[in-house]
Amino acid sequence: MQTIDNYNFKNKKALIRVDFNVPLNEKFEITDDTRMRAAVPTIKKVLAGGGSVILMSHLGRPKNGPEDKFSLKHIQKHLEELLGVPVKFADDCIGESAVKTAADLKPGEVLLLENLRFYKEEEKGDENFAQKLASLADVWINDAFGTAHRAHASTAVIAKFFPNDKLFGYVMQGELESVDKVMHNPTRPFSAIMGGSKVSSKIDIIMNLMDKVDNLILGGGMTYTFKKALGGHVGNSICEEDKLDLALEIMKLAKEKGVNLVLATDTVAADAFDNNANTQIVPSMEIPVGWEGLDVGPESIASFTKVIEQSKTILWNGPVGVFEMPKFAVGTKAIANAIVKATANGAFSLIGGGDSVAAINQFGLADKVSYVSTGGGALLEYIEGKELPGITAIRGK
């Protein structure tokens, strides 16, 4: 398979699907440019190889055609700063301005196309739309792992127009190498920490991990569904009443497969969903009426930490408490610190899924773990064992 490292870009126009779906404030200033910074090495590789670059991305969720607040022109200036070269802008991703500017592009130059989702055809995976995009360039690079689970025109359908000239960019390559290392070739013991409020949203991942992990730590709001299923009292804690049988089934399956399932044994309960609420530490099976569990207690932190620090491969998806409130961030921060310690001792750690990424960044520890995924939903589907169209388009089945 051709890779970005062995491909000859000399005098070639590379159409790169990037993920520039960055948050903007009301003044159209970028509040987090992580995704843009992540794409820089791929862009620079093409330019250094004597090629030119055409960038395409979506931004936000425009409803009916062009809307100024979703225009990629808002990020043009910052992109120039990141790349250190001027960036041309086409105000329509397949219109006359795109065709003309792309045709005139010289080696070393960069063109940013307007938001792909101003056309409904992008999300519909329309072939004609994909062909119009493809006609602008000689080689297609997919570097948008965050949209790899979508069969959109620019992320998957377009591949058919580049039978011999389709590549993964460095973001995609890094994501895939990291996830494959965890899912297909883990050094043992392998521990997964799954947090979040609902068992139902994590069930596919939990089931797929059962055949792979040695330890499965389940934390966050879903804990209380398990505790209730075991006959415990969970007070006002979040609980999926219709998933109690599922919780019991998961525990039974873990036992059958020899997976060490670790649940919280104590809870920081609060009398309101508020950082200033009164709190008490109670057994997880005995949360009083009118109180709700918002974090794991010290005993649980000790048992979680012990498992994590002895691990050699770690996957973390989802916080174990309401970490957005400082009072209930203690458990999640302890998990992060334990992962950092294990990583320093040679473990491979992958942090993925929105909230865990937000947590590791909030604690300033992102550079002390092995890999922080930008993938969100795409990462979760890949861990669930699903086929991702954006990956299959290049790698085949």
Short mmCIF file of C-alpha atoms in Angstrom, two decimals:
data_model
loop_
_atom_site.label_atom_id
_atom_site.label_comp_id
_atom_site.label_asym_id
_atom_site.label_seq_id
_atom_site.Cartn_x
_atom_site.Cartn_y
_atom_site.Cartn_z
CA MET A 1 0.00 0.00 0.00
CA GLN A 2 1.29 3.48 -0.85
CA THR A 3 1.94 5.70 2.11
CA ILE A 4 2.42 9.42 2.52
CA ASP A 5 6.10 8.71 3.24
CA ASN A 6 6.86 6.84 0.00
CA TYR A 7 4.59 8.74 -2.42
CA ASN A 8 6.21 11.15 -4.90
CA PHE A 9 4.40 14.50 -4.64
CA LYS A 10 6.58 16.39 -7.15
CA ASN A 11 4.34 18.63 -9.29
CA LYS A 12 1.24 16.86 -7.97
CA LYS A 13 -1.88 18.51 -6.57
CA ALA A 14 -2.95 16.80 -3.37
CA LEU A 15 -6.59 17.06 -2.29
CA ILE A 16 -6.54 16.57 1.48
CA ARG A 17 -9.69 15.89 3.50
CA VAL A 18 -8.86 17.50 6.83
CA ASP A 19 -10.98 17.93 9.95
CA PHE A 20 -11.07 21.69 10.49
CA ASN A 21 -14.37 21.48 12.35
CA VAL A 22 -13.04 23.72 15.12
CA PRO A 23 -15.03 25.65 17.74
CA LEU A 24 -15.45 29.38 17.05
CA ASN A 25 -16.69 32.05 19.47
CA GLU A 26 -19.16 34.82 18.56
CA LYS A 27 -16.31 36.90 17.12
CA PHE A 28 -15.37 33.95 14.87
CA GLU A 29 -12.14 33.39 16.81
CA ILE A 30 -10.95 29.79 17.12
CA THR A 31 -11.17 28.65 20.75
CA ASP A 32 -9.38 25.31 20.24
CA ASP A 33 -7.14 24.73 17.21
CA THR A 34 -6.05 21.18 18.12
CA ARG A 35 -7.49 19.67 14.94
CA MET A 36 -5.84 22.28 12.74
CA ARG A 37 -2.45 21.80 14.37
CA ALA A 38 -2.81 18.04 13.95
CA ALA A 39 -3.08 18.42 10.15
CA VAL A 40 0.04 20.55 9.72
CA PRO A 41 2.59 17.68 9.33
CA THR A 42 0.58 16.13 6.46
CA ILE A 43 0.28 19.47 4.64
CA LYS A 44 3.97 20.26 5.12
CA LYS A 45 4.99 16.81 3.87
CA VAL A 46 3.24 17.41 0.51
CA LEU A 47 4.72 20.91 0.16
CA ALA A 48 8.23 19.71 1.06
CA GLY A 49 7.89 16.99 -1.61
CA GLY A 50 7.27 19.59 -4.33
CA GLY A 51 3.50 19.33 -4.46
CA SER A 52 0.65 21.77 -3.92
CA VAL A 53 -2.21 21.35 -1.45
CA ILE A 54 -5.99 21.72 -1.76
CA LEU A 55 -7.74 21.47 1.61
CA MET A 56 -11.37 20.46 2.09
CA SER A 57 -13.32 20.23 5.34
CA HIS A 58 -16.70 20.77 6.92
CA LEU A 59 -17.43 23.23 9.73
CA GLY A 60 -20.47 22.97 11.96
CA ARG A 61 -23.86 21.84 10.72
CA PRO A 62 -25.21 24.23 8.11
CA LYS A 63 -28.89 23.50 7.40
CA ASN A 64 -29.65 24.97 3.98
CA GLY A 65 -26.66 25.94 1.93
CA PRO A 66 -24.12 28.67 2.71
CA GLU A 67 -24.21 30.50 6.05
CA ASP A 68 -21.54 33.03 6.94
CA LYS A 69 -21.04 31.69 10.47
CA PHE A 70 -20.01 28.30 9.04
CA SER A 71 -17.65 29.72 6.41
CA LEU A 72 -14.10 28.37 6.46
CA LYS A 73 -12.84 31.84 5.55
CA HIS A 74 -12.91 32.49 9.33
CA ILE A 75 -10.00 30.09 9.80
CA GLN A 76 -7.94 31.13 6.75
CA LYS A 77 -5.73 33.62 8.60
CA HIS A 78 -4.94 31.24 11.47
CA LEU A 79 -4.13 28.50 8.97
CA GLU A 80 -1.62 30.83 7.31
CA GLU A 81 -0.01 31.42 10.70
CA LEU A 82 0.23 27.68 11.41
CA LEU A 83 1.70 26.84 7.98
CA GLY A 84 3.87 29.92 7.51
CA VAL A 85 2.68 30.28 3.89
CA PRO A 86 -0.15 32.26 2.24
CA VAL A 87 -3.41 30.32 1.86
CA LYS A 88 -5.73 31.01 -1.08
CA PHE A 89 -9.48 30.65 -0.52
CA ALA A 90 -12.19 29.45 -2.93
CA ASP A 91 -15.66 30.62 -1.91
CA ASP A 92 -17.34 27.51 -3.32
CA CYS A 93 -15.82 24.03 -2.97
CA ILE A 94 -16.78 22.88 -6.50
CA GLY A 95 -17.65 26.22 -8.18
CA GLU A 96 -15.77 28.27 -10.72
CA SER A 97 -13.46 29.85 -8.12
CA ALA A 98 -12.38 26.40 -6.91
CA VAL A 99 -11.81 25.05 -10.43
CA LYS A 100 -9.85 28.09 -11.59
CA THR A 101 -7.73 28.55 -8.45
CA ALA A 102 -6.95 24.82 -8.31
CA ALA A 103 -5.94 24.78 -11.98
CA ASP A 104 -3.55 27.70 -11.44
CA LEU A 105 -2.02 26.27 -8.25
CA LYS A 106 1.80 26.08 -8.34
CA PRO A 107 4.00 23.69 -6.33
CA GLY A 108 4.35 24.96 -2.75
CA GLU A 109 0.98 26.74 -2.79
CA VAL A 110 -2.06 26.04 -0.60
CA LEU A 111 -5.77 26.43 -1.41
CA LEU A 112 -8.59 26.16 1.15
CA LEU A 113 -12.02 25.24 -0.25
CA GLU A 114 -15.26 26.54 1.25
CA ASN A 115 -17.27 24.33 3.64
CA LEU A 116 -18.19 21.01 1.98
CA ARG A 117 -21.47 20.81 3.89
CA PHE A 118 -22.83 23.89 2.12
CA TYR A 119 -23.77 21.17 -0.37
CA LYS A 120 -26.26 18.54 0.81
CA GLU A 121 -24.50 16.14 -1.60
CA GLU A 122 -21.50 15.88 0.75
CA GLU A 123 -23.36 14.06 3.54
CA LYS A 124 -25.46 12.08 1.06
CA GLY A 125 -22.26 10.63 -0.40
CA ASP A 126 -23.20 11.88 -3.87
CA GLU A 127 -20.94 10.48 -6.59
CA ASN A 128 -21.18 13.45 -8.98
CA PHE A 129 -20.23 15.82 -6.19
CA ALA A 130 -17.29 13.57 -5.26
CA GLN A 131 -16.19 13.49 -8.90
CA LYS A 132 -16.21 17.31 -9.11
CA LEU A 133 -13.99 17.48 -6.04
CA ALA A 134 -11.72 14.74 -7.40
CA SER A 135 -11.26 16.58 -10.70
CA LEU A 136 -9.35 19.33 -8.86
CA ALA A 137 -6.33 17.15 -7.99
CA ASP A 138 -4.00 14.22 -8.76
CA VAL A 139 -3.95 12.47 -5.39
CA TRP A 140 -6.42 12.21 -2.49
CA ILE A 141 -5.30 12.09 1.13
CA ASN A 142 -7.75 11.33 3.92
CA ASP A 143 -6.54 12.88 7.16
CA ALA A 144 -9.90 13.33 8.90
CA PHE A 145 -10.20 10.46 11.38
CA GLY A 146 -13.06 12.29 13.10
CA THR A 147 -15.29 11.69 10.07
CA ALA A 148 -13.94 8.26 9.08
CA HIS A 149 -17.17 6.59 10.24
CA ARG A 150 -19.19 8.59 7.70
CA ALA A 151 -19.64 7.44 4.09
CA HIS A 152 -19.63 11.04 2.85
CA ALA A 153 -18.52 12.22 -0.59
CA SER A 154 -15.18 13.65 0.57
CA THR A 155 -14.35 10.96 3.15
CA ALA A 156 -15.09 7.73 1.27
CA VAL A 157 -16.99 7.94 -2.06
CA ILE A 158 -14.25 10.05 -3.66
CA ALA A 159 -11.77 7.14 -3.36
CA LYS A 160 -13.10 5.48 -6.54
CA PHE A 161 -11.72 8.40 -8.59
CA PHE A 162 -8.22 7.83 -7.22
CA PRO A 163 -7.72 4.07 -7.68
CA ASN A 164 -3.92 4.29 -7.46
CA ASP A 165 -3.46 7.63 -5.72
CA LYS A 166 -5.17 7.47 -2.32
CA LEU A 167 -3.34 7.77 0.97
CA PHE A 168 -3.82 8.22 4.70
CA GLY A 169 -2.42 11.42 6.18
CA TYR A 170 -0.38 11.40 9.39
CA VAL A 171 -3.40 12.01 11.66
CA MET A 172 -5.21 8.95 10.24
CA GLN A 173 -2.03 6.88 10.27
CA GLY A 174 -1.30 7.76 13.90
CA GLU A 175 -4.86 7.06 15.03
CA LEU A 176 -4.99 3.69 13.29
CA GLU A 177 -1.59 2.58 14.55
CA SER A 178 -2.55 3.48 18.12
CA VAL A 179 -5.98 1.85 18.08
CA ASP A 180 -4.70 -1.26 16.29
CA LYS A 181 -1.94 -1.59 18.87
CA VAL A 182 -4.53 -1.53 21.67
CA MET A 183 -7.20 -3.67 20.00
CA HIS A 184 -5.16 -6.23 18.06
CA ASN A 185 -1.78 -6.43 19.70
CA PRO A 186 -1.93 -5.36 23.35
CA THR A 187 0.86 -6.04 25.82
CA ARG A 188 -0.77 -7.59 28.89
CA PRO A 189 -2.26 -6.89 31.34
CA PHE A 190 -4.68 -4.84 29.21
CA SER A 191 -7.14 -2.65 31.14
CA ALA A 192 -10.03 -0.59 29.81
CA ILE A 193 -11.66 2.16 31.85
CA MET A 194 -15.18 2.91 30.64
CA GLY A 195 -17.01 5.85 32.12
CA GLY A 196 -20.02 7.88 31.17
CA SER A 197 -23.62 8.04 32.27
CA LYS A 198 -25.29 5.28 30.27
CA VAL A 199 -24.61 1.56 29.91
CA SER A 200 -26.72 1.57 26.75
CA SER A 201 -24.37 3.94 24.88
CA LYS A 202 -21.29 1.88 25.76
CA ILE A 203 -22.74 -1.63 25.41
CA ASP A 204 -21.24 -2.40 21.98
CA ILE A 205 -17.78 -1.35 23.15
CA ILE A 206 -18.07 -3.30 26.40
CA MET A 207 -19.11 -6.43 24.51
CA ASN A 208 -16.28 -6.12 21.98
CA LEU A 209 -13.72 -5.53 24.74
CA MET A 210 -14.81 -8.61 26.71
CA ASP A 211 -12.76 -10.86 24.42
CA LYS A 212 -9.71 -8.61 24.62
CA VAL A 213 -9.19 -7.10 28.08
CA ASP A 214 -7.88 -8.54 31.33
CA ASN A 215 -9.47 -5.81 33.48
CA LEU A 216 -12.58 -3.73 32.82
CA ILE A 217 -13.16 -0.78 35.14
CA LEU A 218 -16.67 0.61 34.84
CA GLY A 219 -17.27 4.04 36.38
CA GLY A 220 -19.39 7.14 36.01
CA GLY A 221 -23.17 7.26 35.99
CA MET A 222 -23.54 3.75 34.58
CA THR A 223 -22.26 2.39 37.93
CA TYR A 224 -25.67 2.96 39.50
CA THR A 225 -27.48 0.82 36.93
CA PHE A 226 -25.19 -2.05 38.01
CA LYS A 227 -25.66 -1.34 41.71
CA LYS A 228 -29.43 -1.25 41.37
CA ALA A 229 -29.35 -4.48 39.37
CA LEU A 230 -27.51 -6.06 42.32
CA GLY A 231 -30.28 -4.93 44.68
CA GLY A 232 -28.61 -1.76 45.92
CA HIS A 233 -30.18 1.59 46.78
CA VAL A 234 -29.02 4.34 44.46
CA GLY A 235 -31.05 7.33 45.74
CA ASN A 236 -31.46 9.98 43.05
CA SER A 237 -28.45 8.79 41.04
CA ILE A 238 -28.76 8.45 37.27
CA CYS A 239 -29.98 4.92 36.53
CA GLU A 240 -31.33 3.12 33.46
CA GLU A 241 -34.21 1.16 34.94
CA ASP A 242 -34.74 -0.73 31.69
CA LYS A 243 -31.11 -1.90 31.54
CA LEU A 244 -30.85 -3.78 34.86
CA ASP A 245 -30.94 -7.18 33.13
CA LEU A 246 -28.26 -6.00 30.71
CA ALA A 247 -26.03 -5.01 33.65
CA LEU A 248 -26.42 -8.48 35.17
CA GLU A 249 -25.67 -10.06 31.80
CA ILE A 250 -22.44 -8.03 31.49
CA MET A 251 -21.31 -9.16 34.96
CA LYS A 252 -22.09 -12.79 34.11
CA LEU A 253 -20.24 -12.55 30.81
CA ALA A 254 -17.17 -11.04 32.50
CA LYS A 255 -17.10 -13.95 34.92
CA GLU A 256 -17.41 -16.51 32.08
CA LYS A 257 -14.61 -14.90 30.09
CA GLY A 258 -12.29 -14.46 33.06
CA VAL A 259 -12.35 -10.67 32.86
CA ASN A 260 -11.75 -8.84 36.13
CA LEU A 261 -14.74 -6.45 36.25
CA VAL A 262 -14.06 -3.60 38.69
CA LEU A 263 -16.95 -1.45 39.92
CA ALA A 264 -16.94 1.35 42.47
CA THR A 265 -17.56 0.26 46.08
CA ASP A 266 -18.00 3.75 47.53
CA THR A 267 -19.47 6.95 46.21
CA VAL A 268 -19.30 10.69 46.80
CA ALA A 269 -23.01 11.46 47.12
CA ALA A 270 -24.41 14.97 46.90
CA ASP A 271 -27.76 16.45 47.87
CA ALA A 272 -27.89 18.45 44.62
CA PHE A 273 -26.26 18.47 41.15
CA ASP A 274 -24.13 21.44 42.13
CA ASN A 275 -20.49 22.15 42.96
CA ASN A 276 -21.61 23.73 46.26
CA ALA A 277 -23.84 20.82 47.29
CA ASN A 278 -23.42 19.03 50.61
CA THR A 279 -21.58 15.74 50.17
CA GLN A 280 -20.99 12.51 52.02
CA ILE A 281 -19.06 9.34 51.23
CA VAL A 282 -21.33 6.29 51.28
CA PRO A 283 -21.18 2.67 50.11
CA SER A 284 -22.26 2.52 46.44
CA MET A 285 -25.07 0.13 47.34
CA GLU A 286 -26.45 2.43 50.05
CA ILE A 287 -27.01 5.91 48.62
CA PRO A 288 -29.68 7.66 50.72
CA VAL A 289 -32.96 8.88 49.27
CA GLY A 290 -32.58 12.46 47.96
CA TRP A 291 -28.84 12.05 47.34
CA GLU A 292 -27.06 11.24 44.07
CA GLY A 293 -23.65 9.78 43.28
CA LEU A 294 -21.46 12.31 41.44
CA ASP A 295 -17.97 10.81 41.89
CA VAL A 296 -16.21 7.67 43.10
CA GLY A 297 -15.04 7.53 46.72
CA PRO A 298 -11.51 6.98 48.11
CA GLU A 299 -11.85 3.20 48.40
CA SER A 300 -12.84 2.93 44.72
CA ILE A 301 -10.03 5.28 43.70
CA ALA A 302 -7.54 3.00 45.47
CA SER A 303 -8.84 -0.16 43.76
CA PHE A 304 -9.02 1.51 40.29
CA THR A 305 -5.53 3.00 40.70
CA LYS A 306 -4.02 -0.33 41.71
CA VAL A 307 -5.37 -2.06 38.58
CA ILE A 308 -4.28 0.78 36.27
CA GLU A 309 -0.76 1.06 37.66
CA GLN A 310 -0.16 -2.65 37.10
CA SER A 311 -1.33 -2.48 33.44
CA LYS A 312 0.80 -2.50 30.31
CA THR A 313 -1.94 -1.42 27.85
CA ILE A 314 -4.65 1.07 28.83
CA LEU A 315 -7.73 2.35 27.03
CA TRP A 316 -9.64 5.17 28.72
CA ASN A 317 -13.03 6.27 27.49
CA GLY A 318 -15.24 8.33 29.75
CA PRO A 319 -14.86 10.04 33.14
CA VAL A 320 -15.80 8.38 36.45
CA GLY A 321 -17.43 11.49 37.93
CA VAL A 322 -18.81 14.90 37.02
CA PHE A 323 -15.29 16.26 36.49
CA GLU A 324 -16.58 19.59 35.12
CA MET A 325 -17.28 20.50 38.77
CA PRO A 326 -14.03 20.67 40.81
CA LYS A 327 -15.66 19.04 43.84
CA PHE A 328 -16.47 15.91 41.78
CA ALA A 329 -13.31 15.79 39.65
CA VAL A 330 -11.22 13.91 42.22
CA GLY A 331 -11.92 10.41 40.90
CA THR A 332 -11.38 11.30 37.25
CA LYS A 333 -8.16 13.13 38.11
CA ALA A 334 -6.93 10.10 40.07
CA ILE A 335 -7.59 7.89 37.00
CA ALA A 336 -5.63 10.34 34.82
CA ASN A 337 -2.71 10.40 37.29
CA ALA A 338 -2.64 6.58 37.52
CA ILE A 339 -2.55 6.33 33.71
CA VAL A 340 0.31 8.86 33.60
CA LYS A 341 2.23 6.81 36.19
CA ALA A 342 1.66 3.54 34.29
CA THR A 343 2.75 5.22 31.05
CA ALA A 344 5.95 6.44 32.71
CA ASN A 345 6.56 2.81 33.68
CA GLY A 346 6.28 1.63 30.07
CA ALA A 347 2.55 1.10 29.49
CA PHE A 348 0.89 2.16 26.23
CA SER A 349 -2.08 4.42 26.98
CA LEU A 350 -4.78 5.55 24.57
CA ILE A 351 -7.25 8.25 25.63
CA GLY A 352 -10.29 8.53 23.39
CA GLY A 353 -13.84 9.76 23.26
CA GLY A 354 -14.81 13.36 23.90
CA ASP A 355 -15.08 13.59 27.67
CA SER A 356 -11.87 11.73 28.54
CA VAL A 357 -9.99 13.92 26.08
CA ALA A 358 -11.53 17.04 27.66
CA ALA A 359 -10.57 15.73 31.11
CA ILE A 360 -6.94 14.89 30.26
CA ASN A 361 -6.59 18.37 28.67
CA GLN A 362 -8.23 20.07 31.67
CA PHE A 363 -5.72 18.40 33.99
CA GLY A 364 -2.82 19.38 31.70
CA LEU A 365 -1.67 15.76 31.33
CA ALA A 366 -2.21 15.15 27.59
CA ASP A 367 1.53 15.08 26.86
CA LYS A 368 2.16 12.45 29.55
CA VAL A 369 0.10 9.65 27.97
CA SER A 370 0.94 7.70 24.81
CA TYR A 371 -1.83 8.90 22.51
CA VAL A 372 -4.85 11.22 22.73
CA SER A 373 -7.33 10.45 19.96
CA THR A 374 -9.09 13.22 18.04
CA GLY A 375 -11.61 10.70 16.72
CA GLY A 376 -14.61 10.88 19.03
CA GLY A 377 -17.42 8.87 17.42
CA ALA A 378 -15.12 7.37 14.79
CA LEU A 379 -12.80 6.00 17.47
CA LEU A 380 -15.70 4.50 19.40
CA GLU A 381 -17.10 2.75 16.32
CA TYR A 382 -13.65 1.40 15.48
CA ILE A 383 -13.30 0.04 19.03
CA GLU A 384 -16.77 -1.49 18.70
CA GLY A 385 -15.33 -3.50 15.81
CA LYS A 386 -17.34 -1.72 13.12
CA GLU A 387 -16.01 -1.10 9.64
CA LEU A 388 -15.32 2.58 8.98
CA PRO A 389 -16.00 3.74 5.38
CA GLY A 390 -13.15 6.28 5.43
CA ILE A 391 -10.66 3.55 6.30
CA THR A 392 -12.04 0.83 4.02
CA ALA A 393 -11.95 3.34 1.10
CA ILE A 394 -8.16 3.32 1.28
CA ARG A 395 -7.20 0.09 3.01
CA GLY A 396 -9.84 -2.18 1.51
CA LYS A 397 -11.84 -4.62 3.63
#
